[in-house]
mmCIF file of C-alpha atoms in Angstrom:
data_model
loop_
_atom_site.group_PDB
_atom_site.id
_atom_site.type_symbol
_atom_site.label_atom_id
_atom_site.label_comp_id
_atom_site.label_asym_id
_atom_site.label_seq_id
_atom_site.Cartn_x
_atom_site.Cartn_y
_atom_site.Cartn_z
ATOM 1 C CA UNK A 1 -60.373 11.117 -27.202
ATOM 2 C CA UNK A 2 -58.919 9.936 -30.470
ATOM 3 C CA UNK A 3 -60.092 12.244 -33.217
ATOM 4 C CA UNK A 4 -63.089 11.074 -35.238
ATOM 5 C CA UNK A 5 -62.898 10.995 -39.021
ATOM 6 C CA UNK A 6 -66.232 12.776 -39.343
ATOM 7 C CA UNK A 7 -68.076 10.056 -41.263
ATOM 8 C CA UNK A 8 -71.838 10.160 -40.759
ATOM 9 C CA UNK A 9 -74.148 7.221 -40.136
ATOM 10 C CA UNK A 10 -77.525 6.986 -41.810
ATOM 11 C CA UNK A 11 -80.619 6.524 -39.672
ATOM 12 C CA UNK A 12 -80.823 2.905 -40.793
ATOM 13 C CA UNK A 13 -77.180 2.294 -39.829
ATOM 14 C CA UNK A 14 -77.636 3.956 -36.449
ATOM 15 C CA UNK A 15 -80.546 1.627 -35.758
ATOM 16 C CA UNK A 16 -78.726 -1.490 -36.953
ATOM 17 C CA UNK A 17 -75.541 -0.731 -34.989
ATOM 18 C CA UNK A 18 -77.299 0.647 -31.913
ATOM 19 C CA UNK A 19 -75.875 -2.018 -29.579
ATOM 20 C CA UNK A 20 -72.338 -1.444 -30.841
ATOM 21 C CA UNK A 21 -72.671 2.326 -30.520
ATOM 22 C CA UNK A 22 -73.731 1.854 -26.894
ATOM 23 C CA UNK A 23 -70.771 -0.461 -26.359
ATOM 24 C CA UNK A 24 -67.891 1.550 -27.829
ATOM 25 C CA UNK A 25 -69.356 4.947 -28.762
ATOM 26 C CA UNK A 26 -70.484 6.807 -31.869
ATOM 27 C CA UNK A 27 -67.010 8.006 -32.894
ATOM 28 C CA UNK A 28 -65.665 4.450 -32.930
ATOM 29 C CA UNK A 29 -68.591 3.240 -35.030
ATOM 30 C CA UNK A 30 -67.991 6.076 -37.490
ATOM 31 C CA UNK A 31 -64.396 4.959 -37.897
ATOM 32 C CA UNK A 32 -65.579 1.417 -38.547
ATOM 33 C CA UNK A 33 -68.043 2.742 -41.110
ATOM 34 C CA UNK A 34 -65.152 4.257 -43.105
ATOM 35 C CA UNK A 35 -62.748 1.282 -42.893
ATOM 36 C CA UNK A 36 -61.634 -0.699 -45.954
ATOM 37 C CA UNK A 37 -60.503 -4.237 -45.114
ATOM 38 C CA UNK A 38 -58.637 -6.786 -47.239
ATOM 39 C CA UNK A 39 -58.967 -10.456 -46.247
ATOM 40 C CA UNK A 40 -56.593 -12.570 -48.326
ATOM 41 C CA UNK A 41 -57.265 -16.307 -47.970
ATOM 42 C CA UNK A 42 -60.841 -17.581 -47.711
ATOM 43 C CA UNK A 43 -60.393 -20.848 -45.838
ATOM 44 C CA UNK A 44 -62.398 -21.571 -42.682
ATOM 45 C CA UNK A 45 -60.454 -19.013 -40.659
ATOM 46 C CA UNK A 46 -60.920 -16.398 -43.371
ATOM 47 C CA UNK A 47 -64.671 -17.036 -43.361
ATOM 48 C CA UNK A 48 -64.829 -16.514 -39.587
ATOM 49 C CA UNK A 49 -62.889 -13.252 -39.761
ATOM 50 C CA UNK A 50 -64.938 -11.993 -42.700
ATOM 51 C CA UNK A 51 -68.214 -12.800 -40.908
ATOM 52 C CA UNK A 52 -67.298 -10.828 -37.788
ATOM 53 C CA UNK A 53 -65.870 -7.866 -39.694
ATOM 54 C CA UNK A 54 -68.904 -7.625 -41.984
ATOM 55 C CA UNK A 55 -71.332 -7.789 -39.073
ATOM 56 C CA UNK A 56 -69.409 -4.990 -37.310
ATOM 57 C CA UNK A 57 -70.347 -2.585 -40.112
ATOM 58 C CA UNK A 58 -67.177 -1.540 -41.940
ATOM 59 C CA UNK A 59 -67.266 0.372 -45.220
ATOM 60 C CA UNK A 60 -65.947 -2.391 -47.472
ATOM 61 C CA UNK A 61 -64.402 -5.857 -47.386
ATOM 62 C CA UNK A 62 -62.415 -7.332 -50.268
ATOM 63 C CA UNK A 63 -62.096 -11.135 -50.340
ATOM 64 C CA UNK A 64 -58.909 -12.145 -52.171
ATOM 65 C CA UNK A 65 -58.226 -15.785 -53.067
ATOM 66 C CA UNK A 66 -57.177 -17.545 -56.260
ATOM 67 C CA UNK A 67 -57.746 -21.064 -54.888
ATOM 68 C CA UNK A 68 -60.618 -23.405 -55.696
ATOM 69 C CA UNK A 69 -63.233 -24.775 -53.300
ATOM 70 C CA UNK A 70 -62.326 -28.314 -52.206
ATOM 71 C CA UNK A 71 -64.082 -30.900 -50.065
ATOM 72 C CA UNK A 72 -61.662 -30.029 -47.257
ATOM 73 C CA UNK A 73 -63.203 -26.536 -47.110
ATOM 74 C CA UNK A 74 -66.477 -28.038 -45.920
ATOM 75 C CA UNK A 75 -64.840 -28.745 -42.542
ATOM 76 C CA UNK A 76 -65.038 -25.080 -41.567
ATOM 77 C CA UNK A 77 -65.696 -22.759 -44.548
ATOM 78 C CA UNK A 78 -69.390 -21.991 -44.025
ATOM 79 C CA UNK A 79 -69.584 -19.192 -46.625
ATOM 80 C CA UNK A 80 -69.196 -21.544 -49.607
ATOM 81 C CA UNK A 81 -72.177 -23.752 -50.562
ATOM 82 C CA UNK A 82 -71.432 -27.390 -51.409
ATOM 83 C CA UNK A 83 -72.628 -26.738 -54.943
ATOM 84 C CA UNK A 84 -69.571 -24.493 -55.447
ATOM 85 C CA UNK A 85 -67.034 -27.344 -55.438
ATOM 86 C CA UNK A 86 -64.246 -26.472 -57.883
ATOM 87 C CA UNK A 87 -65.179 -22.797 -58.227
ATOM 88 C CA UNK A 88 -63.135 -19.863 -56.979
ATOM 89 C CA UNK A 89 -63.210 -19.662 -53.172
ATOM 90 C CA UNK A 90 -63.535 -15.870 -52.915
ATOM 91 C CA UNK A 91 -66.297 -15.629 -55.507
ATOM 92 C CA UNK A 92 -68.169 -18.590 -53.978
ATOM 93 C CA UNK A 93 -68.128 -16.848 -50.562
ATOM 94 C CA UNK A 94 -69.591 -13.582 -51.800
ATOM 95 C CA UNK A 95 -73.347 -14.317 -51.766
ATOM 96 C CA UNK A 96 -73.572 -15.670 -48.218
ATOM 97 C CA UNK A 97 -71.199 -12.989 -46.941
ATOM 98 C CA UNK A 98 -73.361 -10.224 -48.407
ATOM 99 C CA UNK A 99 -76.487 -11.602 -46.716
ATOM 100 C CA UNK A 100 -74.783 -11.044 -43.341
ATOM 101 C CA UNK A 101 -74.886 -7.266 -43.823
ATOM 102 C CA UNK A 102 -76.215 -5.701 -47.052
ATOM 103 C CA UNK A 103 -74.870 -2.288 -45.942
ATOM 104 C CA UNK A 104 -71.251 -3.383 -46.337
ATOM 105 C CA UNK A 105 -69.661 -3.168 -49.785
ATOM 106 C CA UNK A 106 -68.195 -6.583 -50.672
ATOM 107 C CA UNK A 107 -65.813 -7.458 -53.492
ATOM 108 C CA UNK A 108 -64.351 -10.796 -54.598
ATOM 109 C CA UNK A 109 -60.905 -10.871 -56.187
ATOM 110 C CA UNK A 110 -59.886 -14.178 -57.802
ATOM 111 C CA UNK A 111 -56.290 -13.186 -58.575
ATOM 112 C CA UNK A 112 -53.207 -14.536 -56.797
ATOM 113 C CA UNK A 113 -51.695 -12.645 -53.876
ATOM 114 C CA UNK A 114 -48.290 -12.547 -55.582
ATOM 115 C CA UNK A 115 -49.779 -10.914 -58.676
ATOM 116 C CA UNK A 116 -50.765 -7.778 -56.770
ATOM 117 C CA UNK A 117 -48.672 -4.634 -57.131
ATOM 118 C CA UNK A 118 -47.626 -2.602 -54.098
ATOM 119 C CA UNK A 119 -50.286 0.039 -54.775
ATOM 120 C CA UNK A 120 -53.038 -2.551 -54.373
ATOM 121 C CA UNK A 121 -52.399 -3.015 -50.652
ATOM 122 C CA UNK A 122 -52.097 0.720 -50.029
ATOM 123 C CA UNK A 123 -55.776 1.147 -50.885
ATOM 124 C CA UNK A 124 -56.870 -0.500 -47.619
ATOM 125 C CA UNK A 125 -56.864 0.467 -43.961
ATOM 126 C CA UNK A 126 -56.241 -3.108 -42.758
ATOM 127 C CA UNK A 127 -54.665 -6.041 -44.608
ATOM 128 C CA UNK A 128 -55.145 -9.547 -43.194
ATOM 129 C CA UNK A 129 -53.227 -12.457 -44.764
ATOM 130 C CA UNK A 130 -54.319 -16.066 -44.174
ATOM 131 C CA UNK A 131 -52.458 -19.098 -45.503
ATOM 132 C CA UNK A 132 -49.553 -17.045 -46.850
ATOM 133 C CA UNK A 133 -45.864 -17.940 -47.049
ATOM 134 C CA UNK A 134 -43.142 -16.240 -45.028
ATOM 135 C CA UNK A 135 -41.956 -14.337 -48.107
ATOM 136 C CA UNK A 136 -45.495 -13.059 -48.728
ATOM 137 C CA UNK A 137 -45.850 -11.995 -45.088
ATOM 138 C CA UNK A 138 -42.591 -10.043 -45.168
ATOM 139 C CA UNK A 139 -43.299 -8.424 -48.531
ATOM 140 C CA UNK A 140 -46.854 -7.291 -47.754
ATOM 141 C CA UNK A 141 -45.957 -6.132 -44.248
ATOM 142 C CA UNK A 142 -43.145 -3.991 -45.669
ATOM 143 C CA UNK A 143 -45.592 -2.396 -48.111
ATOM 144 C CA UNK A 144 -48.107 -1.796 -45.329
ATOM 145 C CA UNK A 145 -45.494 -0.151 -43.103
ATOM 146 C CA UNK A 146 -44.602 2.292 -45.891
ATOM 147 C CA UNK A 147 -48.270 3.239 -46.342
ATOM 148 C CA UNK A 148 -49.303 3.173 -42.639
ATOM 149 C CA UNK A 149 -51.701 0.282 -43.287
ATOM 150 C CA UNK A 150 -52.377 -2.078 -40.360
ATOM 151 C CA UNK A 151 -51.137 -5.615 -40.998
ATOM 152 C CA UNK A 152 -52.328 -8.993 -39.682
ATOM 153 C CA UNK A 153 -50.907 -12.450 -40.468
ATOM 154 C CA UNK A 154 -52.943 -15.364 -39.133
ATOM 155 C CA UNK A 155 -53.552 -19.055 -39.653
ATOM 156 C CA UNK A 156 -54.970 -22.305 -38.300
ATOM 157 C CA UNK A 157 -53.395 -25.729 -38.789
ATOM 158 C CA UNK A 158 -55.772 -28.320 -37.382
ATOM 159 C CA UNK A 159 -55.809 -27.533 -33.643
ATOM 160 C CA UNK A 160 -53.081 -24.855 -33.754
ATOM 161 C CA UNK A 161 -53.949 -21.185 -34.131
ATOM 162 C CA UNK A 162 -51.719 -18.166 -34.698
ATOM 163 C CA UNK A 163 -51.876 -14.416 -35.332
ATOM 164 C CA UNK A 164 -49.186 -11.747 -35.717
ATOM 165 C CA UNK A 165 -50.024 -8.036 -35.647
ATOM 166 C CA UNK A 166 -48.042 -5.090 -36.995
ATOM 167 C CA UNK A 167 -49.808 -1.799 -36.282
ATOM 168 C CA UNK A 168 -46.689 0.354 -36.697
ATOM 169 C CA UNK A 169 -47.425 3.438 -34.547
ATOM 170 C CA UNK A 170 -50.943 3.009 -33.228
ATOM 171 C CA UNK A 171 -53.024 5.551 -31.321
ATOM 172 C CA UNK A 172 -56.098 4.521 -29.370
ATOM 173 C CA UNK A 173 -58.404 5.593 -26.545
ATOM 174 C CA UNK A 174 -58.491 3.562 -23.363
ATOM 175 C CA UNK A 175 -60.810 3.822 -20.368
ATOM 176 C CA UNK A 176 -58.791 3.880 -17.147
ATOM 177 C CA UNK A 177 -60.733 3.122 -13.964
ATOM 178 C CA UNK A 178 -59.596 4.576 -10.652
ATOM 179 C CA UNK A 179 -61.164 4.133 -7.225
ATOM 180 C CA UNK A 180 -61.507 7.360 -5.233
ATOM 181 C CA UNK A 181 -62.617 7.813 -1.637
ATOM 182 C CA UNK A 182 -66.046 9.476 -1.435
ATOM 183 C CA UNK A 183 -66.798 9.030 2.284
ATOM 184 C CA UNK A 184 -66.539 11.887 4.771
ATOM 185 C CA UNK A 185 -63.903 11.987 7.537
ATOM 186 C CA UNK A 186 -64.590 9.654 10.477
ATOM 187 C CA UNK A 187 -67.038 7.598 8.341
ATOM 188 C CA UNK A 188 -66.511 4.091 7.106
ATOM 189 C CA UNK A 189 -64.387 4.338 4.004
ATOM 190 C CA UNK A 190 -66.393 4.238 0.787
ATOM 191 C CA UNK A 191 -64.928 4.298 -2.690
ATOM 192 C CA UNK A 192 -66.355 4.987 -6.111
ATOM 193 C CA UNK A 193 -65.037 3.856 -9.489
ATOM 194 C CA UNK A 194 -64.276 6.790 -11.791
ATOM 195 C CA UNK A 195 -63.615 6.062 -15.458
ATOM 196 C CA UNK A 196 -61.381 8.401 -17.441
ATOM 197 C CA UNK A 197 -60.656 8.126 -21.156
ATOM 198 C CA UNK A 198 -56.991 8.606 -22.001
ATOM 199 C CA UNK A 199 -55.142 8.702 -25.313
ATOM 200 C CA UNK A 200 -52.363 6.108 -25.683
ATOM 201 C CA UNK A 201 -49.746 5.267 -28.300
ATOM 202 C CA UNK A 202 -47.965 1.953 -28.952
ATOM 203 C CA UNK A 203 -45.304 1.027 -31.489
ATOM 204 C CA UNK A 204 -45.136 -2.406 -33.147
ATOM 205 C CA UNK A 205 -42.199 -4.142 -34.860
ATOM 206 C CA UNK A 206 -42.406 -5.662 -38.381
ATOM 207 C CA UNK A 207 -43.097 -9.305 -39.221
ATOM 208 C CA UNK A 208 -39.393 -9.802 -39.798
ATOM 209 C CA UNK A 209 -38.886 -9.697 -36.030
ATOM 210 C CA UNK A 210 -40.917 -12.915 -35.731
ATOM 211 C CA UNK A 211 -38.869 -14.561 -38.478
ATOM 212 C CA UNK A 212 -35.642 -13.611 -36.701
ATOM 213 C CA UNK A 213 -36.846 -14.491 -33.199
ATOM 214 C CA UNK A 214 -34.889 -17.328 -31.554
ATOM 215 C CA UNK A 215 -37.276 -19.258 -29.299
ATOM 216 C CA UNK A 216 -34.359 -21.487 -28.228
ATOM 217 C CA UNK A 217 -32.709 -18.571 -26.426
ATOM 218 C CA UNK A 218 -32.496 -19.001 -22.647
ATOM 219 C CA UNK A 219 -34.480 -15.792 -22.123
ATOM 220 C CA UNK A 220 -37.562 -17.445 -23.678
ATOM 221 C CA UNK A 221 -37.349 -20.666 -21.644
ATOM 222 C CA UNK A 222 -39.765 -19.453 -18.973
ATOM 223 C CA UNK A 223 -42.394 -18.592 -21.601
ATOM 224 C CA UNK A 224 -42.055 -22.043 -23.167
ATOM 225 C CA UNK A 225 -42.492 -23.684 -19.784
ATOM 226 C CA UNK A 226 -45.561 -21.588 -19.012
ATOM 227 C CA UNK A 227 -47.306 -21.601 -22.405
ATOM 228 C CA UNK A 228 -46.036 -24.742 -24.123
ATOM 229 C CA UNK A 229 -44.405 -25.152 -27.549
ATOM 230 C CA UNK A 230 -47.106 -23.441 -29.629
ATOM 231 C CA UNK A 231 -44.669 -20.893 -31.089
ATOM 232 C CA UNK A 232 -42.013 -23.469 -32.121
ATOM 233 C CA UNK A 233 -44.766 -25.647 -33.636
ATOM 234 C CA UNK A 234 -45.988 -22.641 -35.630
ATOM 235 C CA UNK A 235 -42.446 -22.089 -36.904
ATOM 236 C CA UNK A 236 -42.219 -25.722 -38.079
ATOM 237 C CA UNK A 237 -45.624 -25.577 -39.791
ATOM 238 C CA UNK A 238 -44.739 -22.305 -41.516
ATOM 239 C CA UNK A 239 -41.426 -23.795 -42.653
ATOM 240 C CA UNK A 240 -43.260 -26.826 -44.053
ATOM 241 C CA UNK A 241 -45.515 -24.507 -46.074
ATOM 242 C CA UNK A 242 -42.570 -22.523 -47.394
ATOM 243 C CA UNK A 243 -40.750 -25.672 -48.549
ATOM 244 C CA UNK A 244 -43.683 -27.733 -49.826
ATOM 245 C CA UNK A 245 -45.824 -24.801 -51.035
ATOM 246 C CA UNK A 246 -48.821 -26.375 -49.296
ATOM 247 C CA UNK A 247 -50.021 -27.336 -45.812
ATOM 248 C CA UNK A 248 -49.894 -30.849 -44.297
ATOM 249 C CA UNK A 249 -52.535 -33.006 -45.995
ATOM 250 C CA UNK A 250 -54.470 -35.825 -44.356
ATOM 251 C CA UNK A 251 -54.230 -37.883 -47.566
ATOM 252 C CA UNK A 252 -50.438 -37.763 -47.140
ATOM 253 C CA UNK A 253 -50.488 -38.024 -43.364
ATOM 254 C CA UNK A 254 -47.654 -40.508 -42.883
ATOM 255 C CA UNK A 255 -45.384 -38.778 -45.375
ATOM 256 C CA UNK A 256 -46.116 -35.281 -44.047
ATOM 257 C CA UNK A 257 -45.690 -36.202 -40.389
ATOM 258 C CA UNK A 258 -42.266 -37.595 -41.272
ATOM 259 C CA UNK A 259 -41.338 -34.309 -42.974
ATOM 260 C CA UNK A 260 -42.637 -32.296 -40.010
ATOM 261 C CA UNK A 261 -40.559 -34.341 -37.580
ATOM 262 C CA UNK A 262 -37.476 -33.821 -39.751
ATOM 263 C CA UNK A 263 -38.067 -30.062 -39.615
ATOM 264 C CA UNK A 264 -38.666 -30.346 -35.875
ATOM 265 C CA UNK A 265 -35.311 -32.063 -35.452
ATOM 266 C CA UNK A 266 -33.669 -29.176 -37.301
ATOM 267 C CA UNK A 267 -35.479 -26.293 -35.595
ATOM 268 C CA UNK A 268 -36.509 -27.449 -32.118
ATOM 269 C CA UNK A 269 -35.552 -31.077 -31.352
ATOM 270 C CA UNK A 270 -35.810 -30.809 -27.562
ATOM 271 C CA UNK A 271 -38.863 -28.583 -27.396
ATOM 272 C CA UNK A 272 -41.532 -30.271 -29.544
ATOM 273 C CA UNK A 273 -42.699 -33.822 -28.841
ATOM 274 C CA UNK A 274 -43.707 -36.292 -31.563
ATOM 275 C CA UNK A 275 -47.481 -36.162 -30.815
ATOM 276 C CA UNK A 276 -47.521 -32.408 -31.451
ATOM 277 C CA UNK A 277 -48.180 -33.035 -35.145
ATOM 278 C CA UNK A 278 -51.039 -35.507 -34.714
ATOM 279 C CA UNK A 279 -53.722 -32.829 -35.209
ATOM 280 C CA UNK A 280 -52.412 -30.340 -37.770
ATOM 281 C CA UNK A 281 -54.501 -31.442 -40.746
ATOM 282 C CA UNK A 282 -57.336 -29.370 -42.295
ATOM 283 C CA UNK A 283 -58.944 -26.597 -40.241
ATOM 284 C CA UNK A 284 -60.915 -27.653 -37.186
ATOM 285 C CA UNK A 285 -64.098 -25.575 -37.123
ATOM 286 C CA UNK A 286 -64.104 -24.686 -33.372
ATOM 287 C CA UNK A 287 -60.471 -23.577 -33.517
ATOM 288 C CA UNK A 288 -61.142 -21.480 -36.628
ATOM 289 C CA UNK A 289 -64.069 -19.875 -34.777
ATOM 290 C CA UNK A 290 -61.946 -19.062 -31.701
ATOM 291 C CA UNK A 291 -58.958 -17.690 -33.590
ATOM 292 C CA UNK A 292 -61.200 -15.908 -36.103
ATOM 293 C CA UNK A 293 -63.115 -14.250 -33.285
ATOM 294 C CA UNK A 294 -59.900 -13.036 -31.659
ATOM 295 C CA UNK A 295 -58.431 -11.712 -34.908
ATOM 296 C CA UNK A 296 -61.662 -9.986 -35.961
ATOM 297 C CA UNK A 297 -61.986 -8.376 -32.530
ATOM 298 C CA UNK A 298 -58.421 -7.086 -32.789
ATOM 299 C CA UNK A 299 -59.162 -5.615 -36.236
ATOM 300 C CA UNK A 300 -62.290 -3.939 -34.870
ATOM 301 C CA UNK A 301 -60.330 -2.508 -31.932
ATOM 302 C CA UNK A 302 -57.626 -1.205 -34.266
ATOM 303 C CA UNK A 303 -60.038 0.416 -36.711
ATOM 304 C CA UNK A 304 -62.293 1.907 -34.023
ATOM 305 C CA UNK A 305 -59.215 3.048 -32.039
ATOM 306 C CA UNK A 306 -60.940 1.800 -28.913
ATOM 307 C CA UNK A 307 -59.214 -0.411 -26.316
ATOM 308 C CA UNK A 308 -55.623 -1.611 -26.051
ATOM 309 C CA UNK A 309 -54.588 -4.070 -28.813
ATOM 310 C CA UNK A 310 -52.681 -7.288 -28.207
ATOM 311 C CA UNK A 311 -48.880 -7.078 -28.343
ATOM 312 C CA UNK A 312 -48.230 -8.705 -30.762
ATOM 313 C CA UNK A 313 -48.589 -12.502 -31.193
ATOM 314 C CA UNK A 314 -51.649 -14.601 -30.323
ATOM 315 C CA UNK A 315 -51.298 -18.396 -30.162
ATOM 316 C CA UNK A 316 -53.867 -21.117 -29.522
ATOM 317 C CA UNK A 317 -52.398 -24.065 -27.623
ATOM 318 C CA UNK A 318 -54.244 -27.341 -28.377
ATOM 319 C CA UNK A 319 -52.798 -29.055 -25.297
ATOM 320 C CA UNK A 320 -54.652 -26.662 -22.978
ATOM 321 C CA UNK A 321 -57.365 -25.538 -25.457
ATOM 322 C CA UNK A 322 -56.477 -21.980 -24.438
ATOM 323 C CA UNK A 323 -55.107 -18.992 -26.267
ATOM 324 C CA UNK A 324 -52.387 -16.679 -24.990
ATOM 325 C CA UNK A 325 -50.696 -13.447 -26.040
ATOM 326 C CA UNK A 326 -46.932 -13.227 -26.457
ATOM 327 C CA UNK A 327 -44.748 -10.162 -27.024
ATOM 328 C CA UNK A 328 -42.168 -10.896 -29.712
ATOM 329 C CA UNK A 329 -39.625 -8.181 -30.462
ATOM 330 C CA UNK A 330 -41.362 -5.690 -28.178
ATOM 331 C CA UNK A 331 -42.015 -4.994 -24.513
ATOM 332 C CA UNK A 332 -45.459 -5.762 -23.106
#
């Protein structure tokens, strides 16, 4: 088994997390109880991730966001009350988030992501960025790699969902099931499933590998045919954010679609069709819930060191309404 950190649960915590303890064991719950999580970006996706992480019973969650609550947030950001319009998004999310689990220490930070020094990120076990630029992803991931902090970059644009994971060198425990013959000679063969817990190690590449990845290479053609153009679309949407310093806005739909198609023609003219950008505005609540559930579950797996994590990109394809895992810069 992966070594436990020795943190103790109170009687009240043991009762509250009884179902989880039965599911993944006491040692894993103890690791969760000691985990410090940073969630930077409190849009609808950030609210979904925060909800699931808080309910899981971590030590602390810091909500970082310098943006204001807008009417667009009401599409999917259920932690902010409508009376908070115009107030800071992280601070407005704090009260409802705390009600989810009073045992978790919650903090709201209204400063900008770029204003944070390197040491700030090193004080967490997991850093999750939402709505960040490529430069911010690369910078924070580099800091996290130096400090052995697990890094997640995730986002939702309308019906498109995305998550990248950098766990550096990650150790975890995995239950391996084998079927052994238990029948006696000359009897009808009977088998029994035997579960054995084994210790595994995986290594993950940095975010830069996603930036450098060429999805137009012939070696990736089969993946595009099987899974659709979700990864190229993500690249276009991320490029739009980097250039415009914002996401596509419904109020500027015609103008923004034109800009997206121009970027498409530069990055992936033969891969992405025109209708691909019809539904990339705001955050659609069901998609935020799906992607947020996946990302939160991955964070819980990483912190608890239980189960094999995804390697290393998750994408939600709106054409099929299905998510899939892709290995970028690493072997499966």
